[in-house]
Coordinates of N, CA and C and ligand atoms in Angstrom, one line a residue:
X1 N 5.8 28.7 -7.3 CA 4.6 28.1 -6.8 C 3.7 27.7 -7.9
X2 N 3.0 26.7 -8.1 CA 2.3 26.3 -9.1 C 0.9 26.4 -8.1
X3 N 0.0 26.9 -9.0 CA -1.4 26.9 -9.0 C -2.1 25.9 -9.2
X4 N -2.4 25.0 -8.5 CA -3.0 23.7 -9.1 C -4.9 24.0 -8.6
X5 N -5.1 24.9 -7.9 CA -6.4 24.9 -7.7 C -6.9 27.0 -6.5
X6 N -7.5 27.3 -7.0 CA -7.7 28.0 -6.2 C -9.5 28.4 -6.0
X7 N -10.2 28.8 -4.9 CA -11.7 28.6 -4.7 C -11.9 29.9 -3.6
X8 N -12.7 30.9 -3.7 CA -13.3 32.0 -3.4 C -13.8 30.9 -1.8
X9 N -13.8 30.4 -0.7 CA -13.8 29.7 0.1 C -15.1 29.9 1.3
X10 N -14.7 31.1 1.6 CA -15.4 31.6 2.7 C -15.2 33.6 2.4
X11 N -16.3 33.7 3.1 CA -16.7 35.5 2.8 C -17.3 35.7 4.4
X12 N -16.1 36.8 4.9 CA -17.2 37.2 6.1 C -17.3 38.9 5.9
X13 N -18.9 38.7 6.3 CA -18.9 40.3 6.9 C -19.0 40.5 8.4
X14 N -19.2 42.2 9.0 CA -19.2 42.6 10.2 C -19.6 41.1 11.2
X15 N -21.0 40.5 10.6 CA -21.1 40.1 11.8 C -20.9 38.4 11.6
X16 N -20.4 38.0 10.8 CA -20.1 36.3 10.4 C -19.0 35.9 11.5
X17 N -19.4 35.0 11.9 CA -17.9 34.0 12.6 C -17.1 33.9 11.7
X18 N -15.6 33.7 12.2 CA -14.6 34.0 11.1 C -14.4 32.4 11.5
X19 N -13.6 32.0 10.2 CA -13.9 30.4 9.8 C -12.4 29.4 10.6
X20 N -12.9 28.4 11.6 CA -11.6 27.9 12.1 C -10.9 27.2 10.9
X21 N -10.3 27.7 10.5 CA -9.6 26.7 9.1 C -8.1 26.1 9.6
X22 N -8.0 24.9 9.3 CA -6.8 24.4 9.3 C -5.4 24.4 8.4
X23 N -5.5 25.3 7.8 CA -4.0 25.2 7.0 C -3.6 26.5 7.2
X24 N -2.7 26.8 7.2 CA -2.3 27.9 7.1 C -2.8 29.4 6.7
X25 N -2.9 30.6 6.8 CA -3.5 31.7 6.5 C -2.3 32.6 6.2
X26 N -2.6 33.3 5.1 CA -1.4 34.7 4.5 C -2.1 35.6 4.6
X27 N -2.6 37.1 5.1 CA -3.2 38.1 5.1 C -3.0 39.3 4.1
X28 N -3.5 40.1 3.8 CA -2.7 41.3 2.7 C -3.5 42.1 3.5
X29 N -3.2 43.4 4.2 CA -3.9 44.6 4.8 C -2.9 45.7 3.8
X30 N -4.2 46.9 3.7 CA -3.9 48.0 3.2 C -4.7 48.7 3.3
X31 N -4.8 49.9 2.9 CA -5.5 51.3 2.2 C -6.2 50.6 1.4
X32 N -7.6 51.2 1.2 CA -8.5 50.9 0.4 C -8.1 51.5 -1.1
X33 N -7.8 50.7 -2.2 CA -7.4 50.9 -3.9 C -5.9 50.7 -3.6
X34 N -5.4 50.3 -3.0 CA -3.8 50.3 -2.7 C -3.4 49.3 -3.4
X35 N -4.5 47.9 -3.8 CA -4.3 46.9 -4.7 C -3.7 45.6 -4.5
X36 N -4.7 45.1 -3.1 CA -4.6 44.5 -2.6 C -5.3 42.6 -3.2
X37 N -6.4 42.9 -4.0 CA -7.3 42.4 -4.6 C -6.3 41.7 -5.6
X38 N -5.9 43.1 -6.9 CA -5.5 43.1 -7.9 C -3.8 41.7 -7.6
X39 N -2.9 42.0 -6.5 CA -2.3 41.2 -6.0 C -2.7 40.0 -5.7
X40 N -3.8 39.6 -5.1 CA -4.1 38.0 -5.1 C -4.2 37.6 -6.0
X41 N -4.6 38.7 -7.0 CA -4.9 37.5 -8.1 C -3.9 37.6 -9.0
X42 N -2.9 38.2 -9.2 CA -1.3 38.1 -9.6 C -1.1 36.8 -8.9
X43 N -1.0 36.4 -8.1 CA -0.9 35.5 -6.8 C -1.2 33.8 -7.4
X44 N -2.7 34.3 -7.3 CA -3.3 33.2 -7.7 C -3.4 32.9 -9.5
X45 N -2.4 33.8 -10.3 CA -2.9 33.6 -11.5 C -3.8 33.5 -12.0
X46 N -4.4 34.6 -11.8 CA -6.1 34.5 -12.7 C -6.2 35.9 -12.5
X47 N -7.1 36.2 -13.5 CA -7.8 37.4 -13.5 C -8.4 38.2 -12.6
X48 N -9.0 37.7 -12.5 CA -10.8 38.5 -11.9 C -11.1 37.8 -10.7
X49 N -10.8 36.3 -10.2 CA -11.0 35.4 -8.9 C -11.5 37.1 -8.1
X50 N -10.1 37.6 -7.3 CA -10.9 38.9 -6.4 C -10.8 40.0 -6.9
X51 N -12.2 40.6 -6.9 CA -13.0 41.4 -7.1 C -12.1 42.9 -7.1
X52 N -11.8 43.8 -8.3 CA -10.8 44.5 -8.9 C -11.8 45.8 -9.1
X53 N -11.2 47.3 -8.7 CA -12.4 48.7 -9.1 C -11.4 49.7 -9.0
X54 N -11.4 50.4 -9.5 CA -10.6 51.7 -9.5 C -11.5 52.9 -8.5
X55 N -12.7 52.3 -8.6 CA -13.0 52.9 -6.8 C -13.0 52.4 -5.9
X56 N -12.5 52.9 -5.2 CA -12.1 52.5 -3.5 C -13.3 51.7 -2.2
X57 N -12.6 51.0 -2.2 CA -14.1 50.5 -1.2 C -14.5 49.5 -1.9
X58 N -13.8 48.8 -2.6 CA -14.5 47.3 -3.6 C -14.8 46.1 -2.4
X59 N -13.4 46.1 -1.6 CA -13.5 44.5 -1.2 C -13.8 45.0 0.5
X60 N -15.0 44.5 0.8 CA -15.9 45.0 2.4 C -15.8 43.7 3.2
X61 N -15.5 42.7 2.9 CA -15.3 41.5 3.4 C -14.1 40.9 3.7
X62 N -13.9 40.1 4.5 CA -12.9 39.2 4.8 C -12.6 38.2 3.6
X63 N -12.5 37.9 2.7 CA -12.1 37.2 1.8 C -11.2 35.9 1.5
X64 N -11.6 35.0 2.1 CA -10.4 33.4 2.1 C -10.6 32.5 0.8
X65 N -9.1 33.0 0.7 CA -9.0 31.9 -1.1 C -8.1 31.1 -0.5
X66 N -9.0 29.4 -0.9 CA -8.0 28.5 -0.9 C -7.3 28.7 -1.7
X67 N -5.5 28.4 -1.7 CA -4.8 28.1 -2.6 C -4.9 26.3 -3.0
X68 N -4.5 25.4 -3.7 CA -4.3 23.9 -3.5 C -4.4 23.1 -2.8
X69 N -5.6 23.4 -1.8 CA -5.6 22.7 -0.1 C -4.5 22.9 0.6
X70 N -3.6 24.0 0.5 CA -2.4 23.8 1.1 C -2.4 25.6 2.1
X71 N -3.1 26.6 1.4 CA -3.0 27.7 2.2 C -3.8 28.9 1.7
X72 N -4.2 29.6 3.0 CA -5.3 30.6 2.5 C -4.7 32.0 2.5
X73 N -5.0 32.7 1.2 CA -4.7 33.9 1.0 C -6.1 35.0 1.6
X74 N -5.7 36.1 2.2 CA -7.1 36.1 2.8 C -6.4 37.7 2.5
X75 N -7.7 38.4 2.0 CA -8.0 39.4 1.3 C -8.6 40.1 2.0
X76 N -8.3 41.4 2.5 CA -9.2 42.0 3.9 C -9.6 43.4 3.4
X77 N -10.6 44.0 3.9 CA -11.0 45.1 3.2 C -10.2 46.3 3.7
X78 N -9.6 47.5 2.9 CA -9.1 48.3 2.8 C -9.4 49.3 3.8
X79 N -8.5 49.7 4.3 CA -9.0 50.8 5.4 C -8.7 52.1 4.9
X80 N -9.1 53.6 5.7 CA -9.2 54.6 5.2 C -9.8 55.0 4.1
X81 N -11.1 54.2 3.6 CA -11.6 54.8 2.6 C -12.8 55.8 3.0
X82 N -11.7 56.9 2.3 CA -13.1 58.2 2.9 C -13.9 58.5 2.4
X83 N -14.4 58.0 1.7 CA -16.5 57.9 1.4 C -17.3 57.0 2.4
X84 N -16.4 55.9 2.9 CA -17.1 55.4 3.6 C -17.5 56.2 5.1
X85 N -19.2 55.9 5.5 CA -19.2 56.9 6.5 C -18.3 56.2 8.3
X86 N -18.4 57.5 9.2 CA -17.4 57.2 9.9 C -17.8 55.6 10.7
X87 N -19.1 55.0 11.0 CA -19.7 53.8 11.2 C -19.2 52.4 10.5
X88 N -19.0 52.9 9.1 CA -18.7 52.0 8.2 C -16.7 51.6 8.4
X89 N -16.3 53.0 8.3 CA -15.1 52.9 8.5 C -14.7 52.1 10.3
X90 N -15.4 52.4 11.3 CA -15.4 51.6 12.5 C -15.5 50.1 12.4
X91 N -16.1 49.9 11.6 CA -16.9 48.3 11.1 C -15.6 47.5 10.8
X92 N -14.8 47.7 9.7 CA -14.2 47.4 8.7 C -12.8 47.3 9.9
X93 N -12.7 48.4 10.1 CA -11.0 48.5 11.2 C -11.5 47.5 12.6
X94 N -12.7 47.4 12.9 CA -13.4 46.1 14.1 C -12.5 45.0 13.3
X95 N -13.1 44.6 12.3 CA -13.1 43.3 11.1 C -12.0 42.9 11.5
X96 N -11.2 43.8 10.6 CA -9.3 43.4 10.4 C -8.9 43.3 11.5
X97 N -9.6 44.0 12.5 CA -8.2 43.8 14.1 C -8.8 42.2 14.7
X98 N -10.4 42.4 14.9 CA -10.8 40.9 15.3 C -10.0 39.6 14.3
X99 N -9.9 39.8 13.0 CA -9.5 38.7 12.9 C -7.8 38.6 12.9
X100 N -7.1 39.8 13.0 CA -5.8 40.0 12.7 C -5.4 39.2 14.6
X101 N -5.9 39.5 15.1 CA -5.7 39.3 17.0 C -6.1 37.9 17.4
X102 N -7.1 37.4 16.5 CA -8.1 36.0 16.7 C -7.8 34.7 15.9
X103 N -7.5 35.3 14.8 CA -6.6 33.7 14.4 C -5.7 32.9 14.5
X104 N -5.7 31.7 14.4 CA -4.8 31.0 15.2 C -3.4 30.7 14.0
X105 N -4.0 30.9 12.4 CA -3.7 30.0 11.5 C -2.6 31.1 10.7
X106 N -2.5 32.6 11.0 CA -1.9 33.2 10.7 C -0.2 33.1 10.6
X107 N 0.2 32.8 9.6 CA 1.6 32.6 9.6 C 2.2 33.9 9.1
X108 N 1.6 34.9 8.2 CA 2.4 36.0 7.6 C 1.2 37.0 7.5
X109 N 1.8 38.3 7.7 CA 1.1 39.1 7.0 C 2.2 40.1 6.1
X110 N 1.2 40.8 5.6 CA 1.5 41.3 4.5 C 0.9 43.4 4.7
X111 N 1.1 44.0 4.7 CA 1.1 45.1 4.6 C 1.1 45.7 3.3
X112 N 0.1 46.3 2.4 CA 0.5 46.9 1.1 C 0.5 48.7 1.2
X113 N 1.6 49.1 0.6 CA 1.7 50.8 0.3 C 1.9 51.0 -0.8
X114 N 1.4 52.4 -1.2 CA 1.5 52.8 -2.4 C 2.7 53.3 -2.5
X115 N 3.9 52.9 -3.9 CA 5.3 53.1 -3.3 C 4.9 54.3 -4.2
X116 N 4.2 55.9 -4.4 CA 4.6 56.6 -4.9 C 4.5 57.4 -4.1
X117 N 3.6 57.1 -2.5 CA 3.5 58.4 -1.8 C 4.1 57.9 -0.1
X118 N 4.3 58.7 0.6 CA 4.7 58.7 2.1 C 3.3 58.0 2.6
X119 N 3.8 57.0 3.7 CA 2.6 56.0 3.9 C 2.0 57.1 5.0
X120 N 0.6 56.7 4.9 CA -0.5 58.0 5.9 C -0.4 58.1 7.4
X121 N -1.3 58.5 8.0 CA -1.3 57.9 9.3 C -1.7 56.5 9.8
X122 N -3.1 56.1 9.0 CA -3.5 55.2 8.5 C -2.5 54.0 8.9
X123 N -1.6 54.2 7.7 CA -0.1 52.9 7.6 C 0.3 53.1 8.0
X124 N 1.1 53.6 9.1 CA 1.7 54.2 10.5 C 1.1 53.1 11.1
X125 N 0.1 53.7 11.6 CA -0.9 53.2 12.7 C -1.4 51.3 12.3
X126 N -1.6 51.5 11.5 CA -1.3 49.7 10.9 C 0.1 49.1 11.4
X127 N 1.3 49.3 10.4 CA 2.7 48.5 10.8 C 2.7 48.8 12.5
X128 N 2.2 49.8 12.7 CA 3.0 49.8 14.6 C 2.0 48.5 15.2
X129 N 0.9 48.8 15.0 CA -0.1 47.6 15.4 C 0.1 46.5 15.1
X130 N 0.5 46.0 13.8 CA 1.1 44.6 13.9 C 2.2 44.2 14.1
X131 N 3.1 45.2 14.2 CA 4.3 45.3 15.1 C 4.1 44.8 16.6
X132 N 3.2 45.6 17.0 CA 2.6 45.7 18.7 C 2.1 43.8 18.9
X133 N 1.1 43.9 18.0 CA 0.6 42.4 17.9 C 1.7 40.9 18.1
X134 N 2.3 41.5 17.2 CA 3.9 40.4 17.5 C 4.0 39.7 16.1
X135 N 3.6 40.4 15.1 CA 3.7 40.5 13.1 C 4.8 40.4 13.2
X136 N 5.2 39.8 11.8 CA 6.7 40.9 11.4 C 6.3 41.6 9.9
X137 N 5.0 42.5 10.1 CA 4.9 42.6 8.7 C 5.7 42.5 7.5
X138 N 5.5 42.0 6.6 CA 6.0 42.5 5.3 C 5.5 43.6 4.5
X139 N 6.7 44.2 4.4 CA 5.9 45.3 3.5 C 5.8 45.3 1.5
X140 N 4.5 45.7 1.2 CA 4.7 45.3 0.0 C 4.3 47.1 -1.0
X141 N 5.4 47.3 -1.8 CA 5.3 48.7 -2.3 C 4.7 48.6 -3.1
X142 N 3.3 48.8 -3.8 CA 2.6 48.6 -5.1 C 2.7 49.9 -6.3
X143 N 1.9 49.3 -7.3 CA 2.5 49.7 -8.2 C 2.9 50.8 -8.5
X144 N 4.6 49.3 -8.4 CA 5.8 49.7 -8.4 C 6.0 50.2 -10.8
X145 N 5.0 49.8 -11.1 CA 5.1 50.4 -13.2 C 5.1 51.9 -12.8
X146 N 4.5 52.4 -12.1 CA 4.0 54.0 -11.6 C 5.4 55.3 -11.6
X147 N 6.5 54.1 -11.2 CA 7.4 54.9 -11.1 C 8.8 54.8 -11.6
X148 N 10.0 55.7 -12.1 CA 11.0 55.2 -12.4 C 12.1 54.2 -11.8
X149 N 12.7 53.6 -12.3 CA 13.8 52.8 -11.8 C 14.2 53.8 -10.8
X150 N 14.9 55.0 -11.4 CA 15.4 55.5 -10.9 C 15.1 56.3 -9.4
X151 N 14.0 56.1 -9.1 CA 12.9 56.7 -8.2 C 13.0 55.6 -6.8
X152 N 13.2 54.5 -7.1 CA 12.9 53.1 -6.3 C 13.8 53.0 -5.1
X153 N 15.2 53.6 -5.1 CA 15.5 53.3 -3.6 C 14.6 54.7 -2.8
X154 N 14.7 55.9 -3.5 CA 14.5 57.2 -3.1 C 12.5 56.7 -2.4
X155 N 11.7 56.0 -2.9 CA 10.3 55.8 -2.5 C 10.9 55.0 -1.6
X156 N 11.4 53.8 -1.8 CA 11.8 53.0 -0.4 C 12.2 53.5 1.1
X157 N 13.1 54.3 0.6 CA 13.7 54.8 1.9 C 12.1 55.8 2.6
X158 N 11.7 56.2 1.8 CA 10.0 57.0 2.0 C 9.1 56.4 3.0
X159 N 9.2 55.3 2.4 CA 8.1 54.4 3.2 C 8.8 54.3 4.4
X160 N 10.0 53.2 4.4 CA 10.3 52.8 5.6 C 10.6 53.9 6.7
X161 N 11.1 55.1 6.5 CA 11.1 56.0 7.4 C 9.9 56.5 7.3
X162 N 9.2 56.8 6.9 CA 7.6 57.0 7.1 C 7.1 55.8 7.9
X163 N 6.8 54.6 7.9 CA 6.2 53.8 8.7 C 7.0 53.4 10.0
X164 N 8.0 53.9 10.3 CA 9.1 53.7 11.2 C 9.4 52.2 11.2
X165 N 9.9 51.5 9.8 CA 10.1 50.3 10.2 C 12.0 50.1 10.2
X166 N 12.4 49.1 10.9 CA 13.6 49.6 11.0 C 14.2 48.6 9.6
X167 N 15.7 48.6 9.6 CA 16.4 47.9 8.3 C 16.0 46.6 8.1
X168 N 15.6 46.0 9.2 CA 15.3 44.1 8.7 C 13.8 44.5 8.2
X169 N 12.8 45.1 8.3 CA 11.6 44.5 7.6 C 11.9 44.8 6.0
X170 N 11.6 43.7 5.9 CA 11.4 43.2 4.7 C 10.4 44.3 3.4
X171 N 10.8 45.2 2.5 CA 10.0 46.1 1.8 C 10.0 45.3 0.2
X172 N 9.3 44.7 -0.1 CA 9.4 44.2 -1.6 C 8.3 45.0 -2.5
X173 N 9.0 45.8 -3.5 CA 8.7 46.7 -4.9 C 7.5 45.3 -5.4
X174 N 6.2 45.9 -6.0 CA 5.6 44.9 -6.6 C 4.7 45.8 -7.7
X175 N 4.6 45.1 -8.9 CA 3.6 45.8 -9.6 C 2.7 44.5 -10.2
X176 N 1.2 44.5 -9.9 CA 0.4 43.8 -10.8 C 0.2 43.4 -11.9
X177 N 0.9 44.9 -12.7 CA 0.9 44.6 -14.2 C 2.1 44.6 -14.7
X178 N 3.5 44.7 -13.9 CA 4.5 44.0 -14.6 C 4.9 42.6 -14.3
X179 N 4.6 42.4 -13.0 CA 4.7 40.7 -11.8 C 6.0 41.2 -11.7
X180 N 6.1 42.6 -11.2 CA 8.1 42.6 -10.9 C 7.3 42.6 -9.2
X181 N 8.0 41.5 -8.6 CA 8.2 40.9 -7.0 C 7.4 39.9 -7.2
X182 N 6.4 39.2 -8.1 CA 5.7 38.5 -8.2 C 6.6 37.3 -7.2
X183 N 7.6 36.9 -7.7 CA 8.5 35.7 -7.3 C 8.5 35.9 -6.1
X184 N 9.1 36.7 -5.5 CA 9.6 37.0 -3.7 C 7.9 36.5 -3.1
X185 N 7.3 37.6 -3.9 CA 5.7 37.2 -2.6 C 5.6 35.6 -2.5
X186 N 5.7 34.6 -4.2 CA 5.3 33.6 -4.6 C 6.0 32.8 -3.4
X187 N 7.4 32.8 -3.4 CA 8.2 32.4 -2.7 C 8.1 32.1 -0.7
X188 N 7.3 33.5 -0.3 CA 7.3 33.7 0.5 C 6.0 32.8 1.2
X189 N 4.9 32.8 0.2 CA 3.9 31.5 0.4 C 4.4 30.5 0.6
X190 N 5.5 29.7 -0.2 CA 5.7 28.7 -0.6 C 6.5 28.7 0.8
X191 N 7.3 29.5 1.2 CA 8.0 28.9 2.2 C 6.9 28.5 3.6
X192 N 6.1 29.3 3.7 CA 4.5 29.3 4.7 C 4.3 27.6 4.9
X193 N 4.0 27.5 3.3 CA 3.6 26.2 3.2 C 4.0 24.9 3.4
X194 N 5.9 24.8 3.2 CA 6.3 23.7 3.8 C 7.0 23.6 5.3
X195 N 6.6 25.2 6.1 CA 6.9 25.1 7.3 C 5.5 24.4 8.2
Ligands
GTP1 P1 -10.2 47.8 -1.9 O1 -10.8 46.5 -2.2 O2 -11.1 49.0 -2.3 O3 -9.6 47.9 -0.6 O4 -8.9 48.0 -3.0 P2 -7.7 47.0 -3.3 O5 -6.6 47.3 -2.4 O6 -8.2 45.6 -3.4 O7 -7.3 47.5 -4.8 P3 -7.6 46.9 -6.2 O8 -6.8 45.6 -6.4 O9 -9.1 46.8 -6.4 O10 -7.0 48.0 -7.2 C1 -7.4 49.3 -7.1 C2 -7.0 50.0 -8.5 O11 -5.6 50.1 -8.6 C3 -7.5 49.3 -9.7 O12 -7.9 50.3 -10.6 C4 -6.3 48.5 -10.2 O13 -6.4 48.3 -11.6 C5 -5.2 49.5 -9.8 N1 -3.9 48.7 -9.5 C6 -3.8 47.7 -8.7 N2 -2.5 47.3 -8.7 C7 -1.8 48.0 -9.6 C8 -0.5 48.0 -10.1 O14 0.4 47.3 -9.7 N3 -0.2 49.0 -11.0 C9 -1.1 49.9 -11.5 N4 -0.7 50.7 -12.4 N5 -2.4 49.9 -11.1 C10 -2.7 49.0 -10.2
MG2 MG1 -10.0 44.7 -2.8

């Protein structure tokens, strides 16, 4: 996929109308620092475009990056972050289901876990929901530099029986700072885009 343009587009919080946009939409939900941010912009080839912290709780907004006029990567804020108070955390899980249930433009989502630990209840409770919804999430294991080769089916098999997903969902290893899955995600837009 070539990068010919990308633009920070639209920003919602709690209480903004979420934006009728006409092209396509790709979603990334996860755990708050799971590295969801850090991934768009692997994505979108750039740095810094969304907003990157090693504390938890960075991205509080709904976040729509055009890609090329052709599709939006939409960046949603992180759930389960426990500094946030319990109001805040109600806020945020409203956010992601209103727009996860409300858009029309949704062609994929995306689910991120941290492939070093058994996904929480949290991600449980996420994949069964967009399971429930009629998703086929993808799952995306992050950084995957964290851990040995040799470690990689043994975390896989972790997740997927941890999130009870069965043998067809799709689990793709990804690390921001090596771009190992970079291609598969890239691919996976690209197929979005000429359907
Ligand atoms: P929220 O916006 O709080 O929901 O977090 P997020 O999911 O957007 O995570 P973000 O991309 O901000 O990354 C959180 C932290 O993890 C940062 O310190 C990143 O540098 C780090 N990080 C993200 N991806 C990777 C990765 O693939 N490998 C390693 N080693 N660190 C990563
Ligand atoms: Mg973020």
């Amino acid at each position: 996929m070539v990068i010919r343009s990308c633009n920070l587009e639209t920003v919602c919080g709690p209480t903004s109308t979420l934006p009728k946009n006409d092209l396509p939409e790709v979603a990334f939900a996860g755990k708050s620092n799971v590295g969801k941010s850090s991934l768009i912009n692997a994505v979108m080839n750039r740095k810094s475009l969304a907003r990157v912290s090693a504390q938890p709780g960075k991205t509080q907004t709904i976040n729509f990056y055009n890609i090329n006029d052709e599709i939006y990567v939409v960046d949603l804020p992180g759930y389960g972050f426990a500094k946030a108070s319990e109001k805040e955390r109600e806020r945020w899980g409203k956010m992601i289901e209103t727009y996860l249930n409300t858009s029309d433009m949704i062609r994929a989502v995306f689910l991120l876990v941290d492939i070093r630990h058994a996904p929480s209840a949290n991600d449980k409770q996420m994949f069964e929901w967009m399971d429930y919804v009629g998703y086929d999430p993808i799952v995306i294991a992050t950084k995957a530099d964290k851990i040995k080769r040799s470690q990689l089916d043994k975390q896989i098999k972790i997740l997927r029986e941890g999130l009870g997903a069965t043998k067809d969902t799709i689990i793709v290893p990804f690390s921001s700072q090596t771009k190992q899955g970079l291609d598969t995600i890239q691919d996976f837009l690209a197929q979005v885009i000429e359907n």
